[in-house]
């Protein structure tokens, strides 16, 4: 097995590659939606992106997640035959759940109107079959991850995503009347590329590389077999699979809570589901590109700097001093970015959606959804940064208790989302998310306040911009709203351009004000940049 140092380095590379894959997937989805929205209806988007994609992801998650986590926990070359035998159990498990869920999707849930969206049953069968076929890759996926083939996953999934997108674009443009069948063909294209590349790579690797350390000696070893003098599978790993399965089932329900609410409780029609999904993907770009890397890097820094379970007074002075400055700077940065998105996003949501998806997005609830989502982005920014510190500073007991609180937060979210969507439509999902984030932020602020109680540090001051910045945010918001009402967005290109220019000027003034007023943040960034340059010069 690889050494600990190699595993750590590989884990870091794997995290980077996974982030690249997520960014690539989001960008491709963003661009693909911008294209296909001109050819298909919002009801089609709702059925495919919410209903059929949820079926596909649910089958895969239930069938493989527990097996992946258990088989990667302690594999070694002496047990690889048992590990492969066990991971092949994903096929019967997947078939069982694919059969049940496909039946539910076809006969128990609300169906789209066949006259408007024909071939729904074909879509259910194809997406279920696609999930089942992808399970054929699981032994090779686990093997690749365990042996640190870190680029393999990103490359293969990248090619498969590209193939699906190209097929979708071609079919949507050439044969738009095919409807759901377009996305069925594109999904099968993804699955074919995904499965074929995995088997092609490992077949080539096994044949060409006679590596004594590689656990598979022939292509036959990929498949399950009887092991002389040993059990067919390791019993302790089987128990671990069951444990992960129970955890994963709940996690999946909470992760995809919005889509399950839409699908099971029928709180939105298919058109509103499609619009919500598009707005959700569009609004989450900032969270994925800006705040997620900050959150992950921040957690790594605080985990290495702060001693768990000890309040600020009992921390080493140098460490807590640096951690406090970093926390204050991170909070100030994400608040400023989030507030900028909120202030300018409000007045430019309509224009952005009109340019992105045409009247399909801008004529209905789309602009209102995006405006509320801008508020949600600010809460995501604050919650992610405060929680990365909280998780790094909590004792193990506090972490365990917080997991129970998270379950409570999730129940509140699901309950509130149901009642809010019944009352105010798709905006209710965003409001429910905001309530969930607000509860978690309050919990984090309470923890951080107690952590620093009695010390001279006050990193939570980073949550509040300086008065000049607050003033310029307020004035910019009022000016851009007035500009939207006056010039945008049905009076021609010139007035749209004028609206954009006014926003650009306000944004420039806002950035200059931030640079001149937020001196502690600017000073911290400059100091860190100089320190990094000094370290790089020493290495040279």
C-alpha positions as a Python dict, from the first residue, in 0.01 Angstrom:
ca = {
    (1, 'X'): (0, 0, 0),
    (2, 'X'): (120, 360, -55),
    (3, 'X'): (305, 535, 226),
    (4, 'X'): (130, 788, 450),
    (5, 'X'): (318, 1077, 295),
    (6, 'X'): (223, 966, -52),
    (7, 'X'): (-139, 924, 53),
    (8, 'X'): (-145, 1277, 198),
    (9, 'X'): (7, 1430, -113),
    (10, 'X'): (-226, 1230, -334),
    (11, 'X'): (-527, 1331, -126),
    (12, 'X'): (-434, 1696, -176),
    (13, 'X'): (-402, 1645, -551),
    (14, 'X'): (-726, 1450, -559),
    (15, 'X'): (-908, 1733, -380),
    (16, 'X'): (-769, 1979, -635),
    (17, 'X'): (-870, 1761, -927),
    (18, 'X'): (-1216, 1709, -782),
    (19, 'X'): (-1254, 2085, -745),
    (20, 'X'): (-1149, 2127, -1107),
    (21, 'X'): (-1405, 1865, -1208),
    (22, 'X'): (-1680, 2043, -1013),
    (23, 'X'): (-1589, 2380, -1163),
    (24, 'X'): (-1577, 2227, -1510),
    (25, 'X'): (-1911, 2055, -1460),
    (26, 'X'): (-2077, 2375, -1334),
    (27, 'X'): (-1937, 2583, -1620),
    (28, 'X'): (-2038, 2327, -1881),
    (29, 'X'): (-2387, 2307, -1729),
    (30, 'X'): (-2406, 2686, -1725),
    (31, 'X'): (-2313, 2716, -2093),
    (32, 'X'): (-2524, 2418, -2200),
    (33, 'X'): (-2833, 2558, -2030),
    (34, 'X'): (-2778, 2893, -2201),
    (35, 'X'): (-2790, 2714, -2536),
    (36, 'X'): (-3069, 2460, -2491),
    (37, 'X'): (-3306, 2706, -2321),
    (38, 'X'): (-3365, 2856, -2664),
    (39, 'X'): (-3488, 2523, -2799),
    (40, 'X'): (-3682, 2351, -2517),
    (41, 'X'): (-3956, 2441, -2272),
    (42, 'X'): (-3915, 2507, -1902),
    (43, 'X'): (-4138, 2203, -1838),
    (44, 'X'): (-3883, 1988, -2020),
    (45, 'X'): (-3605, 2132, -1802),
    (46, 'X'): (-3805, 2049, -1490),
    (47, 'X'): (-3875, 1689, -1593),
    (48, 'X'): (-3516, 1617, -1704),
    (49, 'X'): (-3306, 1821, -1459),
    (50, 'X'): (-3520, 1754, -1153),
    (51, 'X'): (-3736, 1442, -1194),
    (52, 'X'): (-3517, 1214, -1412),
    (53, 'X'): (-3183, 1334, -1274),
    (54, 'X'): (-3310, 1274, -920),
    (55, 'X'): (-3400, 916, -1012),
    (56, 'X'): (-3054, 863, -1160),
    (57, 'X'): (-2864, 1015, -867),
    (58, 'X'): (-3077, 835, -606),
    (59, 'X'): (-3015, 493, -759),
    (60, 'X'): (-2640, 558, -779),
    (61, 'X'): (-2609, 700, -431),
    (62, 'X'): (-2802, 423, -257),
    (63, 'X'): (-2637, 146, -456),
    (64, 'X'): (-2273, 250, -443),
    (65, 'X'): (-2194, 514, -180),
    (66, 'X'): (-2179, 277, 118),
    (67, 'X'): (-1974, 22, -77),
    (68, 'X'): (-1727, 287, -193),
    (69, 'X'): (-1667, 423, 157),
    (70, 'X'): (-1638, 80, 318),
    (71, 'X'): (-1411, -71, 53),
    (72, 'X'): (-1178, 231, 58),
    (73, 'X'): (-1148, 225, 437),
    (74, 'X'): (-895, -56, 469),
    (75, 'X'): (-820, -232, 142),
    (76, 'X'): (-489, -419, 108),
    (77, 'X'): (-348, -637, -164),
    (78, 'X'): (-414, -956, 32),
    (79, 'X'): (-788, -884, 42),
    (80, 'X'): (-844, -735, -303),
    (81, 'X'): (-1025, -1044, -430),
    (82, 'X'): (-1273, -1015, -142),
    (83, 'X'): (-1304, -640, -195),
    (84, 'X'): (-1385, -685, -563),
    (85, 'X'): (-1636, -957, -483),
    (86, 'X'): (-1809, -727, -238),
    (87, 'X'): (-1811, -421, -465),
    (88, 'X'): (-1984, -625, -737),
    (89, 'X'): (-2279, -649, -498),
    (90, 'X'): (-2365, -297, -611),
    (91, 'X'): (-2519, -454, -924),
    (92, 'X'): (-2798, -653, -751),
    (93, 'X'): (-2849, -370, -501),
    (94, 'X'): (-2872, -120, -786),
    (95, 'X'): (-3108, -344, -984),
    (96, 'X'): (-3335, -381, -680),
    (97, 'X'): (-3359, -7, -614),
    (98, 'X'): (-3373, 83, -984),
    (99, 'X'): (-3674, -146, -1025),
    (100, 'X'): (-3859, -8, -723),
    (101, 'X'): (-3779, 357, -790),
    (102, 'X'): (-3861, 331, -1161),
    (103, 'X'): (-4201, 188, -1068),
    (104, 'X'): (-4257, 474, -823),
    (105, 'X'): (-4146, 735, -1079),
    (106, 'X'): (-4379, 592, -1347),
    (107, 'X'): (-4691, 495, -1154),
    (108, 'X'): (-4701, 665, -814),
    (109, 'X'): (-4571, 1017, -879),
    (110, 'X'): (-4745, 1285, -1080),
    (111, 'X'): (-4680, 1236, -1450),
    (112, 'X'): (-4623, 1513, -1703),
    (113, 'X'): (-4892, 1555, -1965),
    (114, 'X'): (-4816, 1308, -2247),
    (115, 'X'): (-4950, 1554, -2501),
    (116, 'X'): (-4698, 1818, -2389),
    (117, 'X'): (-4405, 1596, -2282),
    (118, 'X'): (-4431, 1252, -2444),
    (119, 'X'): (-4198, 955, -2378),
    (120, 'X'): (-4176, 1014, -2003),
    (121, 'X'): (-4176, 637, -1934),
    (122, 'X'): (-3888, 590, -2178),
    (123, 'X'): (-3698, 862, -1993),
    (124, 'X'): (-3749, 687, -1659),
    (125, 'X'): (-3633, 351, -1799),
    (126, 'X'): (-3329, 497, -1976),
    (127, 'X'): (-3207, 702, -1680),
    (128, 'X'): (-3258, 402, -1451),
    (129, 'X'): (-3071, 178, -1697),
    (130, 'X'): (-2792, 437, -1723),
    (131, 'X'): (-2743, 432, -1346),
    (132, 'X'): (-2738, 51, -1345),
    (133, 'X'): (-2480, 32, -1626),
    (134, 'X'): (-2252, 279, -1448),
    (135, 'X'): (-2232, 40, -1154),
    (136, 'X'): (-2027, -191, -1378),
    (137, 'X'): (-1738, 50, -1323),
    (138, 'X'): (-1740, 33, -940),
    (139, 'X'): (-1460, -229, -895),
    (140, 'X'): (-1234, -23, -1121),
    (141, 'X'): (-1332, 307, -958),
    (142, 'X'): (-1248, 176, -610),
    (143, 'X'): (-923, 25, -738),
    (144, 'X'): (-822, 351, -903),
    (145, 'X'): (-896, 557, -592),
    (146, 'X'): (-721, 316, -356),
    (147, 'X'): (-408, 300, -573),
    (148, 'X'): (-397, 679, -612),
    (149, 'X'): (-474, 709, -984),
    (150, 'X'): (-583, 1061, -900),
    (151, 'X'): (-615, 1206, -1251),
    (152, 'X'): (-804, 909, -1392),
    (153, 'X'): (-1144, 999, -1249),
    (154, 'X'): (-1127, 1360, -1365),
    (155, 'X'): (-1011, 1273, -1716),
    (156, 'X'): (-1270, 1001, -1775),
    (157, 'X'): (-1560, 1197, -1628),
    (158, 'X'): (-1446, 1502, -1821),
    (159, 'X'): (-1459, 1311, -2152),
    (160, 'X'): (-1798, 1161, -2060),
    (161, 'X'): (-1945, 1502, -1969),
    (162, 'X'): (-1808, 1651, -2291),
    (163, 'X'): (-1962, 1365, -2492),
    (164, 'X'): (-2302, 1413, -2328),
    (165, 'X'): (-2295, 1789, -2389),
    (166, 'X'): (-2193, 1755, -2754),
    (167, 'X'): (-2465, 1497, -2814),
    (168, 'X'): (-2725, 1716, -2640),
    (169, 'X'): (-2632, 2024, -2845),
    (170, 'X'): (-2642, 1832, -3174),
    (171, 'X'): (-2976, 1665, -3105),
    (172, 'X'): (-3142, 1977, -2959),
    (173, 'X'): (-3041, 2179, -3263),
    (174, 'X'): (-3112, 1916, -3531),
    (175, 'X'): (-3402, 1721, -3381),
    (176, 'X'): (-3578, 1938, -3119),
    (177, 'X'): (-3903, 1744, -3167),
    (178, 'X'): (-3752, 1435, -3004),
    (179, 'X'): (-3807, 1595, -2662),
    (180, 'X'): (-3710, 1374, -2369),
    (181, 'X'): (-3552, 1120, -2606),
    (182, 'X'): (-3274, 1376, -2671),
    (183, 'X'): (-3165, 1364, -2309),
    (184, 'X'): (-3201, 985, -2296),
    (185, 'X'): (-2960, 945, -2589),
    (186, 'X'): (-2719, 1198, -2438),
    (187, 'X'): (-2730, 1018, -2101),
    (188, 'X'): (-2656, 682, -2265),
    (189, 'X'): (-2369, 850, -2450),
    (190, 'X'): (-2225, 963, -2116),
    (191, 'X'): (-2261, 613, -1970),
    (192, 'X'): (-2103, 443, -2273),
    (193, 'X'): (-1798, 672, -2268),
    (194, 'X'): (-1765, 647, -1888),
    (195, 'X'): (-1779, 267, -1873),
    (196, 'X'): (-1574, 209, -2189),
    (197, 'X'): (-1285, 434, -2086),
    (198, 'X'): (-1254, 275, -1742),
    (199, 'X'): (-1242, -77, -1883),
    (200, 'X'): (-1012, 25, -2169),
    (201, 'X'): (-765, 189, -1930),
    (202, 'X'): (-747, -96, -1679),
    (203, 'X'): (-738, -365, -1947),
    (204, 'X'): (-445, -186, -2110),
    (205, 'X'): (-277, -130, -1773),
    (206, 'X'): (-307, -495, -1667),
    (207, 'X'): (-179, -628, -2000),
    (208, 'X'): (108, -382, -2046),
    (209, 'X'): (228, -348, -1685),
    (210, 'X'): (359, -656, -1507),
    (211, 'X'): (376, -479, -1173),
    (212, 'X'): (414, -709, -871),
    (213, 'X'): (250, -447, -651),
    (214, 'X'): (-60, -421, -870),
    (215, 'X'): (-331, -646, -721),
    (216, 'X'): (-483, -757, -1053),
    (217, 'X'): (-275, -997, -1259),
    (218, 'X'): (-524, -1058, -1539),
    (219, 'X'): (-841, -905, -1679),
    (220, 'X'): (-1033, -1195, -1521),
    (221, 'X'): (-942, -1057, -1177),
    (222, 'X'): (-1172, -758, -1237),
    (223, 'X'): (-1475, -983, -1196),
    (224, 'X'): (-1605, -1175, -891),
    (225, 'X'): (-1476, -1528, -823),
    (226, 'X'): (-1457, -1797, -557),
    (227, 'X'): (-1147, -1765, -335),
    (228, 'X'): (-1003, -2101, -223),
    (229, 'X'): (-966, -2122, 155),
    (230, 'X'): (-1129, -1782, 220),
    (231, 'X'): (-1470, -1625, 255),
    (232, 'X'): (-1628, -1474, -54),
    (233, 'X'): (-1619, -1131, 115),
    (234, 'X'): (-1471, -985, 432),
    (235, 'X'): (-1737, -990, 703),
    (236, 'X'): (-1611, -678, 883),
    (237, 'X'): (-1630, -480, 559),
    (238, 'X'): (-1985, -604, 502),
    (239, 'X'): (-2082, -470, 847),
    (240, 'X'): (-1914, -142, 759),
    (241, 'X'): (-2116, -123, 437),
    (242, 'X'): (-2438, -153, 635),
    (243, 'X'): (-2325, 118, 876),
    (244, 'X'): (-2240, 356, 592),
    (245, 'X'): (-2564, 267, 415),
    (246, 'X'): (-2773, 386, 710),
    (247, 'X'): (-2577, 711, 732),
    (248, 'X'): (-2578, 766, 356),
    (249, 'X'): (-2952, 715, 316),
    (250, 'X'): (-3024, 1003, 553),
    (251, 'X'): (-2751, 1215, 398),
    (252, 'X'): (-2900, 1170, 51),
    (253, 'X'): (-3246, 1273, 168),
    (254, 'X'): (-3108, 1588, 329),
    (255, 'X'): (-2871, 1672, 42),
    (256, 'X'): (-3140, 1645, -225),
    (257, 'X'): (-3418, 1765, 5),
    (258, 'X'): (-3547, 2030, -233),
    (259, 'X'): (-3578, 1792, -527),
    (260, 'X'): (-3746, 1526, -315),
    (261, 'X'): (-3992, 1787, -190),
    (262, 'X'): (-4069, 1890, -549),
    (263, 'X'): (-4098, 1532, -668),
    (264, 'X'): (-4284, 1361, -385),
    (265, 'X'): (-4507, 1637, -248),
    (266, 'X'): (-4578, 1808, -580),
    (267, 'X'): (-4528, 2159, -436),
    (268, 'X'): (-4432, 2305, -777),
    (269, 'X'): (-4538, 2232, -1132),
    (270, 'X'): (-4278, 2107, -1379),
    (271, 'X'): (-4224, 2452, -1532),
    (272, 'X'): (-4150, 2612, -1195),
    (273, 'X'): (-3923, 2319, -1109),
    (274, 'X'): (-3725, 2381, -1427),
    (275, 'X'): (-3691, 2753, -1359),
    (276, 'X'): (-3588, 2689, -999),
    (277, 'X'): (-3323, 2437, -1106),
    (278, 'X'): (-3173, 2680, -1357),
    (279, 'X'): (-3167, 2966, -1105),
    (280, 'X'): (-3016, 2734, -844),
    (281, 'X'): (-2735, 2633, -1081),
    (282, 'X'): (-2676, 2993, -1184),
    (283, 'X'): (-2681, 3129, -829),
    (284, 'X'): (-2453, 2859, -694),
    (285, 'X'): (-2168, 2956, -929),
    (286, 'X'): (-2039, 3218, -684),
    (287, 'X'): (-2062, 2973, -394),
    (288, 'X'): (-1873, 2706, -588),
    (289, 'X'): (-1605, 2928, -739),
    (290, 'X'): (-1537, 3173, -456),
    (291, 'X'): (-1665, 3058, -120),
    (292, 'X'): (-1608, 2680, -134),
    (293, 'X'): (-1228, 2708, -192),
    (294, 'X'): (-1209, 2969, 88),
    (295, 'X'): (-1403, 2740, 321),
    (296, 'X'): (-1184, 2436, 246),
    (297, 'X'): (-857, 2628, 273),
    (298, 'X'): (-978, 2806, 586),
    (299, 'X'): (-1065, 2478, 758),
    (300, 'X'): (-722, 2335, 673),
    (301, 'X'): (-552, 2646, 816),
    (302, 'X'): (-757, 2664, 1136),
    (303, 'X'): (-728, 2287, 1197),
    (304, 'X'): (-350, 2319, 1188),
    (305, 'X'): (-338, 2641, 1393),
    (306, 'X'): (-604, 2605, 1664),
    (307, 'X'): (-597, 2335, 1932),
    (308, 'X'): (-930, 2154, 1955),
    (309, 'X'): (-1142, 2189, 2266),
    (310, 'X'): (-945, 2479, 2416),
    (311, 'X'): (-1078, 2834, 2446),
    (312, 'X'): (-877, 3130, 2317),
    (313, 'X'): (-716, 3203, 2656),
    (314, 'X'): (-559, 2856, 2664),
    (315, 'X'): (-429, 2862, 2307),
    (316, 'X'): (-63, 2941, 2226),
    (317, 'X'): (-42, 3319, 2186),
    (318, 'X'): (124, 3322, 1845),
    (319, 'X'): (-121, 3068, 1701),
    (320, 'X'): (-438, 3229, 1834),
    (321, 'X'): (-317, 3574, 1727),
    (322, 'X'): (-271, 3457, 1368),
    (323, 'X'): (-595, 3254, 1370),
    (324, 'X'): (-794, 3553, 1497),
    (325, 'X'): (-654, 3788, 1236),
    (326, 'X'): (-720, 3532, 963),
    (327, 'X'): (-1078, 3469, 1079),
    (328, 'X'): (-1156, 3841, 1093),
    (329, 'X'): (-1004, 3895, 747),
    (330, 'X'): (-1189, 3598, 595),
    (331, 'X'): (-1520, 3711, 745),
    (332, 'X'): (-1470, 4064, 619),
    (333, 'X'): (-1377, 3939, 271),
    (334, 'X'): (-1673, 3703, 226),
    (335, 'X'): (-1916, 3959, 369),
    (336, 'X'): (-1791, 4221, 124),
    (337, 'X'): (-1813, 3980, -170),
    (338, 'X'): (-2156, 3855, -63),
    (339, 'X'): (-2288, 4206, -4),
    (340, 'X'): (-2161, 4314, -347),
    (341, 'X'): (-2344, 4023, -509),
    (342, 'X'): (-2660, 4111, -315),
    (343, 'X'): (-2653, 4485, -388),
    (344, 'X'): (-2576, 4460, -759),
    (345, 'X'): (-2748, 4128, -818),
    (346, 'X'): (-3082, 4276, -716),
    (347, 'X'): (-3083, 4537, -992),
    (348, 'X'): (-2927, 4320, -1260),
    (349, 'X'): (-3108, 3987, -1212),
    (350, 'X'): (-3364, 4059, -1484),
    (351, 'X'): (-3103, 4170, -1737),
    (352, 'X'): (-2875, 3873, -1664),
    (353, 'X'): (-3155, 3618, -1701),
    (354, 'X'): (-3287, 3784, -2017),
    (355, 'X'): (-2941, 3767, -2174),
    (356, 'X'): (-2881, 3415, -2046),
    (357, 'X'): (-3207, 3239, -2123),
    (358, 'X'): (-3429, 3489, -2300),
    (359, 'X'): (-3791, 3548, -2203),
    (360, 'X'): (-3817, 3189, -2075),
    (361, 'X'): (-3628, 3299, -1761),
    (362, 'X'): (-3693, 3673, -1745),
    (363, 'X'): (-4070, 3678, -1801),
    (364, 'X'): (-4182, 3477, -1498),
    (365, 'X'): (-4058, 3418, -1146),
    (366, 'X'): (-3693, 3392, -1255),
    (367, 'X'): (-3579, 3747, -1161),
    (368, 'X'): (-3749, 3728, -821),
    (369, 'X'): (-3588, 3390, -753),
    (370, 'X'): (-3242, 3518, -847),
    (371, 'X'): (-3281, 3830, -630),
    (372, 'X'): (-3365, 3618, -328),
    (373, 'X'): (-3082, 3382, -419),
    (374, 'X'): (-2838, 3675, -400),
    (375, 'X'): (-2941, 3715, -36),
    (376, 'X'): (-2890, 3340, 13),
    (377, 'X'): (-2538, 3367, -135),
    (378, 'X'): (-2445, 3619, 135),
    (379, 'X'): (-2565, 3376, 402),
    (380, 'X'): (-2374, 3089, 239),
    (381, 'X'): (-2059, 3300, 252),
    (382, 'X'): (-2092, 3382, 622),
    (383, 'X'): (-2202, 3033, 723),
    (384, 'X'): (-1923, 2857, 537),
    (385, 'X'): (-1650, 3075, 689),
    (386, 'X'): (-1780, 3066, 1046),
    (387, 'X'): (-1838, 2690, 1033),
    (388, 'X'): (-1490, 2615, 900),
    (389, 'X'): (-1350, 2778, 1215),
    (390, 'X'): (-1608, 2614, 1444),
    (391, 'X'): (-1540, 2265, 1308),
    (392, 'X'): (-1165, 2317, 1351),
    (393, 'X'): (-1199, 2443, 1711),
    (394, 'X'): (-1468, 2207, 1845),
    (395, 'X'): (-1380, 1915, 2067),
    (396, 'X'): (-1482, 1569, 1950),
    (397, 'X'): (-1777, 1570, 2187),
    (398, 'X'): (-1893, 1906, 2055),
    (399, 'X'): (-1865, 1778, 1697),
    (400, 'X'): (-2083, 1476, 1784),
    (401, 'X'): (-2344, 1698, 1947),
    (402, 'X'): (-2341, 1931, 1649),
    (403, 'X'): (-2419, 1641, 1415),
    (404, 'X'): (-2745, 1594, 1607),
    (405, 'X'): (-2815, 1966, 1577),
    (406, 'X'): (-2756, 1945, 1202),
    (407, 'X'): (-3025, 1681, 1183),
    (408, 'X'): (-3259, 1921, 1362),
    (409, 'X'): (-3165, 2205, 1125),
    (410, 'X'): (-3238, 1978, 829),
    (411, 'X'): (-3578, 1877, 963),
    (412, 'X'): (-3663, 2245, 1011),
    (413, 'X'): (-3553, 2314, 654),
    (414, 'X'): (-3764, 2036, 505),
    (415, 'X'): (-4068, 2138, 708),
    (416, 'X'): (-4035, 2509, 638),
    (417, 'X'): (-3969, 2449, 267),
    (418, 'X'): (-4293, 2253, 237),
    (419, 'X'): (-4510, 2520, 400),
    (420, 'X'): (-4330, 2816, 242),
    (421, 'X'): (-4351, 2676, -111),
    (422, 'X'): (-4720, 2609, -57),
    (423, 'X'): (-4758, 2975, 45),
    (424, 'X'): (-4523, 3171, -184),
    (425, 'X'): (-4418, 2922, -454),
    (426, 'X'): (-4061, 2841, -555),
    (427, 'X'): (-3923, 3138, -358),
    (428, 'X'): (-4016, 2935, -50),
    (429, 'X'): (-3726, 2696, -112),
    (430, 'X'): (-3479, 2985, -104),
    (431, 'X'): (-3643, 3133, 207),
    (432, 'X'): (-3626, 2793, 377),
    (433, 'X'): (-3257, 2768, 286),
    (434, 'X'): (-3204, 3117, 429),
    (435, 'X'): (-3371, 3014, 756),
    (436, 'X'): (-3153, 2705, 773),
    (437, 'X'): (-2837, 2908, 710),
    (438, 'X'): (-2943, 3173, 960),
    (439, 'X'): (-2988, 2911, 1233),
    (440, 'X'): (-2644, 2767, 1160),
    (441, 'X'): (-2483, 3112, 1153),
    (442, 'X'): (-2637, 3199, 1492),
    (443, 'X'): (-2502, 2874, 1633),
    (444, 'X'): (-2153, 2945, 1495),
    (445, 'X'): (-2152, 3303, 1622),
    (446, 'X'): (-2256, 3178, 1966),
    (447, 'X'): (-1970, 2924, 1967),
    (448, 'X'): (-1710, 3176, 1846),
    (449, 'X'): (-1825, 3432, 2104),
    (450, 'X'): (-1780, 3180, 2385),
    (451, 'X'): (-1448, 3067, 2239),
    (452, 'X'): (-1308, 3423, 2254),
    (453, 'X'): (-1489, 3527, 2574),
    (454, 'X'): (-1254, 3707, 2812),
    (455, 'X'): (-980, 3748, 2551),
    (456, 'X'): (-870, 4062, 2372),
    (457, 'X'): (-966, 3926, 2030),
    (458, 'X'): (-1290, 4009, 1849),
    (459, 'X'): (-1275, 3847, 1504),
    (460, 'X'): (-1655, 3865, 1467),
    (461, 'X'): (-1612, 4238, 1401),
    (462, 'X'): (-1525, 4124, 1050),
    (463, 'X'): (-1896, 4060, 993),
    (464, 'X'): (-1968, 4434, 980),
    (465, 'X'): (-1822, 4654, 702),
    (466, 'X'): (-1694, 5000, 787),
    (467, 'X'): (-1948, 5289, 781),
    (468, 'X'): (-1821, 5434, 448),
    (469, 'X'): (-1861, 5094, 284),
    (470, 'X'): (-2213, 5053, 425),
    (471, 'X'): (-2302, 5397, 290),
    (472, 'X'): (-2166, 5327, -59),
    (473, 'X'): (-2345, 4990, -68),
    (474, 'X'): (-2673, 5161, 21),
    (475, 'X'): (-2631, 5443, -231),
    (476, 'X'): (-2518, 5202, -506),
    (477, 'X'): (-2819, 4980, -441),
    (478, 'X'): (-3061, 5271, -466),
    (479, 'X'): (-2898, 5410, -781),
    (480, 'X'): (-2893, 5077, -963),
    (481, 'X'): (-3254, 5001, -868),
    (482, 'X'): (-3357, 5344, -1000),
    (483, 'X'): (-3153, 5276, -1313),
    (484, 'X'): (-3329, 4943, -1369),
    (485, 'X'): (-3672, 5101, -1330),
    (486, 'X'): (-3582, 5389, -1563),
    (487, 'X'): (-3369, 5228, -1836),
    (488, 'X'): (-3412, 4853, -1823),
    (489, 'X'): (-3500, 4637, -1985),
    (490, 'X'): (-3753, 4681, -2267),
    (491, 'X'): (-3638, 5011, -2416),
    (492, 'X'): (-3366, 4895, -2652),
    (493, 'X'): (-2999, 4807, -2646),
    (494, 'X'): (-2880, 5161, -2576),
    (495, 'X'): (-3075, 5187, -2250),
    (496, 'X'): (-2957, 4841, -2144),
    (497, 'X'): (-2601, 4951, -2210),
    (498, 'X'): (-2660, 5268, -2008),
    (499, 'X'): (-2792, 5056, -1721),
    (500, 'X'): (-2476, 4844, -1733),
    (501, 'X'): (-2251, 5152, -1741),
    (502, 'X'): (-2424, 5298, -1434),
    (503, 'X'): (-2374, 4969, -1251),
    (504, 'X'): (-2008, 4953, -1356),
    (505, 'X'): (-1943, 5305, -1224),
    (506, 'X'): (-2116, 5225, -894),
    (507, 'X'): (-1917, 4902, -864),
    (508, 'X'): (-1589, 5086, -930),
    (509, 'X'): (-1670, 5345, -663),
    (510, 'X'): (-1764, 5065, -424),
    (511, 'X'): (-1433, 4883, -480),
    (512, 'X'): (-1233, 5203, -433),
    (513, 'X'): (-1421, 5275, -109),
    (514, 'X'): (-1349, 4922, 16),
    (515, 'X'): (-981, 4960, -66),
    (516, 'X'): (-956, 5293, 117),
    (517, 'X'): (-1177, 5207, 416),
    (518, 'X'): (-1112, 4841, 497),
    (519, 'X'): (-753, 4904, 602),
    (520, 'X'): (-719, 4602, 832),
    (521, 'X'): (-825, 4365, 556),
    (522, 'X'): (-600, 4524, 296),
    (523, 'X'): (-308, 4526, 541),
    (524, 'X'): (-360, 4158, 625),
    (525, 'X'): (-371, 4060, 256),
    (526, 'X'): (-55, 4260, 178),
    (527, 'X'): (130, 4110, 476),
    (528, 'X'): (37, 3756, 371),
    (529, 'X'): (140, 3825, 13),
    (530, 'X'): (480, 3962, 125),
    (531, 'X'): (533, 3663, 354),
    (532, 'X'): (454, 3423, 73),
    (533, 'X'): (695, 3600, -161),
    (534, 'X'): (965, 3586, 105),
    (535, 'X'): (915, 3212, 152),
    (536, 'X'): (932, 3155, -224),
    (537, 'X'): (1256, 3356, -247),
    (538, 'X'): (1410, 3150, 34),
    (539, 'X'): (1322, 2826, -144),
    (540, 'X'): (1489, 2952, -459),
}
